[in-house]
Tab-separated table of C-alpha atoms in Angstrom:
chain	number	residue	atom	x	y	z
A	273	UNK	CA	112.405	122.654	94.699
A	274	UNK	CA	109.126	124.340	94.291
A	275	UNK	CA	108.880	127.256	91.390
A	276	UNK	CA	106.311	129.456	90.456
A	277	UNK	CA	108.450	131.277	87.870
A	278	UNK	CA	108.144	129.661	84.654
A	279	UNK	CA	111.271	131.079	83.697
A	280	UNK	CA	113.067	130.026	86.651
A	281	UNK	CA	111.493	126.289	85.873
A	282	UNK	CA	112.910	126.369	82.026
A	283	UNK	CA	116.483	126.732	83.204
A	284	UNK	CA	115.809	123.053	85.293
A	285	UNK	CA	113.380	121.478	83.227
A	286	UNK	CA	116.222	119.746	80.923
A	287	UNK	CA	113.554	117.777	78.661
A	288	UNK	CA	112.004	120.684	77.699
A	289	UNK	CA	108.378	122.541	78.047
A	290	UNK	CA	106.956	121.177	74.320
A	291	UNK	CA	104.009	122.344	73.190
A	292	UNK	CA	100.692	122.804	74.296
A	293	UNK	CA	98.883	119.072	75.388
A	294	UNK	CA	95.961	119.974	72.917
A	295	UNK	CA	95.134	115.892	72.544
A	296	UNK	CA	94.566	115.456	76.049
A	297	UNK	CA	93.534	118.937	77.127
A	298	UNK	CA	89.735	117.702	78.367
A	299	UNK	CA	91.300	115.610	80.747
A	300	UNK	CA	93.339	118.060	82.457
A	301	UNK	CA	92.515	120.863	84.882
A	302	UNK	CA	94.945	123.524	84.006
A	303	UNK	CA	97.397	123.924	81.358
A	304	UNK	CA	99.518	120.902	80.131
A	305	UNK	CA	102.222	120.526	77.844
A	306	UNK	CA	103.971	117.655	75.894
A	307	UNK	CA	107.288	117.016	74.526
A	308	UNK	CA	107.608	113.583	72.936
A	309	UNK	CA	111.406	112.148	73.965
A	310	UNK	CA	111.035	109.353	71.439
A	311	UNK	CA	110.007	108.774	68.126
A	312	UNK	CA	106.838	106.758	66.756
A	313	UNK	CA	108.270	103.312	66.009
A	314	UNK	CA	110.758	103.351	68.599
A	315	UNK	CA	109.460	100.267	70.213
A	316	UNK	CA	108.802	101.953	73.805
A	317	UNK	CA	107.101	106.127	73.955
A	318	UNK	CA	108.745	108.531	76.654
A	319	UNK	CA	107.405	112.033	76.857
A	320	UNK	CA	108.492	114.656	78.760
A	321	UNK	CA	104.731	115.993	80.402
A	322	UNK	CA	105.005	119.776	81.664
A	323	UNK	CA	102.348	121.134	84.076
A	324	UNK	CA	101.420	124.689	85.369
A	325	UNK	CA	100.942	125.385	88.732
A	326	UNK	CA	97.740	123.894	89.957
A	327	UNK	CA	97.429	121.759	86.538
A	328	UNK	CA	96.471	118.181	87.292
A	329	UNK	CA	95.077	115.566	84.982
A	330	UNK	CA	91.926	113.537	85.641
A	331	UNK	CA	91.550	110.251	87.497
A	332	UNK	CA	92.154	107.347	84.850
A	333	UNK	CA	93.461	103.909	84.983
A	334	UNK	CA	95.818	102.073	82.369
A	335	UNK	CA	94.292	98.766	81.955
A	336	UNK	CA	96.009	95.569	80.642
A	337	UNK	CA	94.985	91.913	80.444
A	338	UNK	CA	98.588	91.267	81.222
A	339	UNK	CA	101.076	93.951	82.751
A	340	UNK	CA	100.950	97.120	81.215
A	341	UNK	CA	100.791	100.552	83.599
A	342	UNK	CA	102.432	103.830	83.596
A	343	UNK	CA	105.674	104.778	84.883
A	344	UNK	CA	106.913	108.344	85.922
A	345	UNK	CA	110.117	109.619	86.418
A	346	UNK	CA	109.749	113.218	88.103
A	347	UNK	CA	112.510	115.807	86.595
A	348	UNK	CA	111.570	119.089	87.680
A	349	UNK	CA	109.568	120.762	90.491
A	350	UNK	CA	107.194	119.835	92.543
A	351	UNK	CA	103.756	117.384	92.042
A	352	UNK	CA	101.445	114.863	93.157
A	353	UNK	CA	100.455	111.362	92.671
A	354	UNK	CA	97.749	109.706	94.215
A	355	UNK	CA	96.056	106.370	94.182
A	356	UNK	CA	92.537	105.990	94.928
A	357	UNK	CA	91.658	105.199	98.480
A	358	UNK	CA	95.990	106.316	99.453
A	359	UNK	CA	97.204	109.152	100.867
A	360	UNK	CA	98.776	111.424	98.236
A	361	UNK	CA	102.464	111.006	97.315
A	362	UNK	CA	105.106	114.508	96.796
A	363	UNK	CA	106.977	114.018	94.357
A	364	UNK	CA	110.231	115.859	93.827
A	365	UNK	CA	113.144	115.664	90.710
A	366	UNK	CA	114.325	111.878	91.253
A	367	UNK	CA	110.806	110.337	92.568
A	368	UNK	CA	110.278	107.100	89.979
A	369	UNK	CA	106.428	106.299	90.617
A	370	UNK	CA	105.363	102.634	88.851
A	371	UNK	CA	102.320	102.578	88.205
A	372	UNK	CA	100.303	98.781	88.279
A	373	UNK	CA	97.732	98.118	85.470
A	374	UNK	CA	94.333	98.552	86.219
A	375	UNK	CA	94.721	101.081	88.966
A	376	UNK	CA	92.752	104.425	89.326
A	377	UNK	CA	95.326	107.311	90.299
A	378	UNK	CA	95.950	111.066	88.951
A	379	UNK	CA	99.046	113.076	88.878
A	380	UNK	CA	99.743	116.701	88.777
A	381	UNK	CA	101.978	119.746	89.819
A	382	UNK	CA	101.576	120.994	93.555
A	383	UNK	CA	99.078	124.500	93.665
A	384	UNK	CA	102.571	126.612	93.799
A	385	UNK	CA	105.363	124.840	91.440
A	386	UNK	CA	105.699	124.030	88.044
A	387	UNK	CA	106.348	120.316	87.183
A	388	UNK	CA	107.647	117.636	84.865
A	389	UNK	CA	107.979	113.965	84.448
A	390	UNK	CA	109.178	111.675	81.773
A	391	UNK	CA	105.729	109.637	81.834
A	392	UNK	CA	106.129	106.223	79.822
A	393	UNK	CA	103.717	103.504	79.012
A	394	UNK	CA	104.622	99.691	80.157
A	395	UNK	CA	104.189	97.720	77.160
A	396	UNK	CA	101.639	94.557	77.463
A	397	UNK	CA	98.236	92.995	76.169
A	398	UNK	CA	95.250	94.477	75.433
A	399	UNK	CA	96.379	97.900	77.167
A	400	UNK	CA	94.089	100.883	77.371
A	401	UNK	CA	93.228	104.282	79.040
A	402	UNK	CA	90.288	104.921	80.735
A	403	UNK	CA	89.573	108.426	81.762
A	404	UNK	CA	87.261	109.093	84.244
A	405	UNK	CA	86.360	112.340	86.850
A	406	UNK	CA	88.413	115.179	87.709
A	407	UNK	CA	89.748	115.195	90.641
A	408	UNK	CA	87.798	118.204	92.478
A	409	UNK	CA	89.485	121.039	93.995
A	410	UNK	CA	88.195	119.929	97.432
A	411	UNK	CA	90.315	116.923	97.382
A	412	UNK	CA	93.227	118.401	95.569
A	413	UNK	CA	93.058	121.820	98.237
A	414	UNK	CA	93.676	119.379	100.851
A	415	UNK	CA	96.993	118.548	100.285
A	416	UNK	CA	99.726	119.835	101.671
């Protein structure tokens, strides 16, 4: 279910809003926000990743010598996830997206709903994130 109401969105979004995603800000079109669901230490990170209308983040890959990736696990309103040279995916509360290392994709809320999902990192070798363009409102005004 699509919402434009951030209030309306609060009273579904059951991991919360969190705070502002100042960290990762330059890599987002739009406003992001962050709520941590685990603690540092805790042997695997969940956060909760909120995103305004319209808000996506930039292309990027998680790479890993050995398995590592991203997996999302959409909560509330409506988004996007698309893989480089794929048709863009909707994603909807209940959409579980895994990500494979070393892939270039971007994720985001739809131009008219709020959005959430639990985003974790897969654990494995020499894992990093590589952030690369945004993804221009040509391509992202295209979907529909």
């Amino acid at each position: 279910m699509k919402y434009q109401s951030l209030e309306q969105f609060e009273k579904v979004n059951v991991f919360g809003k969190g705070e502002p995603n100042k960290a990762y800000a330059q890599y987002f079109i739009g406003n992001s926000f962050l709520n941590p669901l685990t603690e540092q230490g805790a042997g695997v990170h969940l956060s909760n990743v909120t995103f305004e209308p319209g808000c996506r983040n930039n292309w990027h890959i998680h790479k890993a010598k050995n398995g590592g990736g991203q997996l999302l696990i959409c909560t509330a309103g409506e988004g996007w996830y698309q893989e480089e040279g794929k048709s863009a995916v909707s994603l909807e509360p209940g959409t579980v997206i895994v990500i494979p290392a070393n892939v270039k994709h971007w994720h985001g809320a739809k131009a008219d709903s709020w959005f959430s999902h639990i985003a974790m990192e897969i654990s494995g070798e020499e894992c990093s994130n590589e952030w690369l363009e945004p993804v221009t409102d040509e391509e992202y005004n295209k979907l529909k």
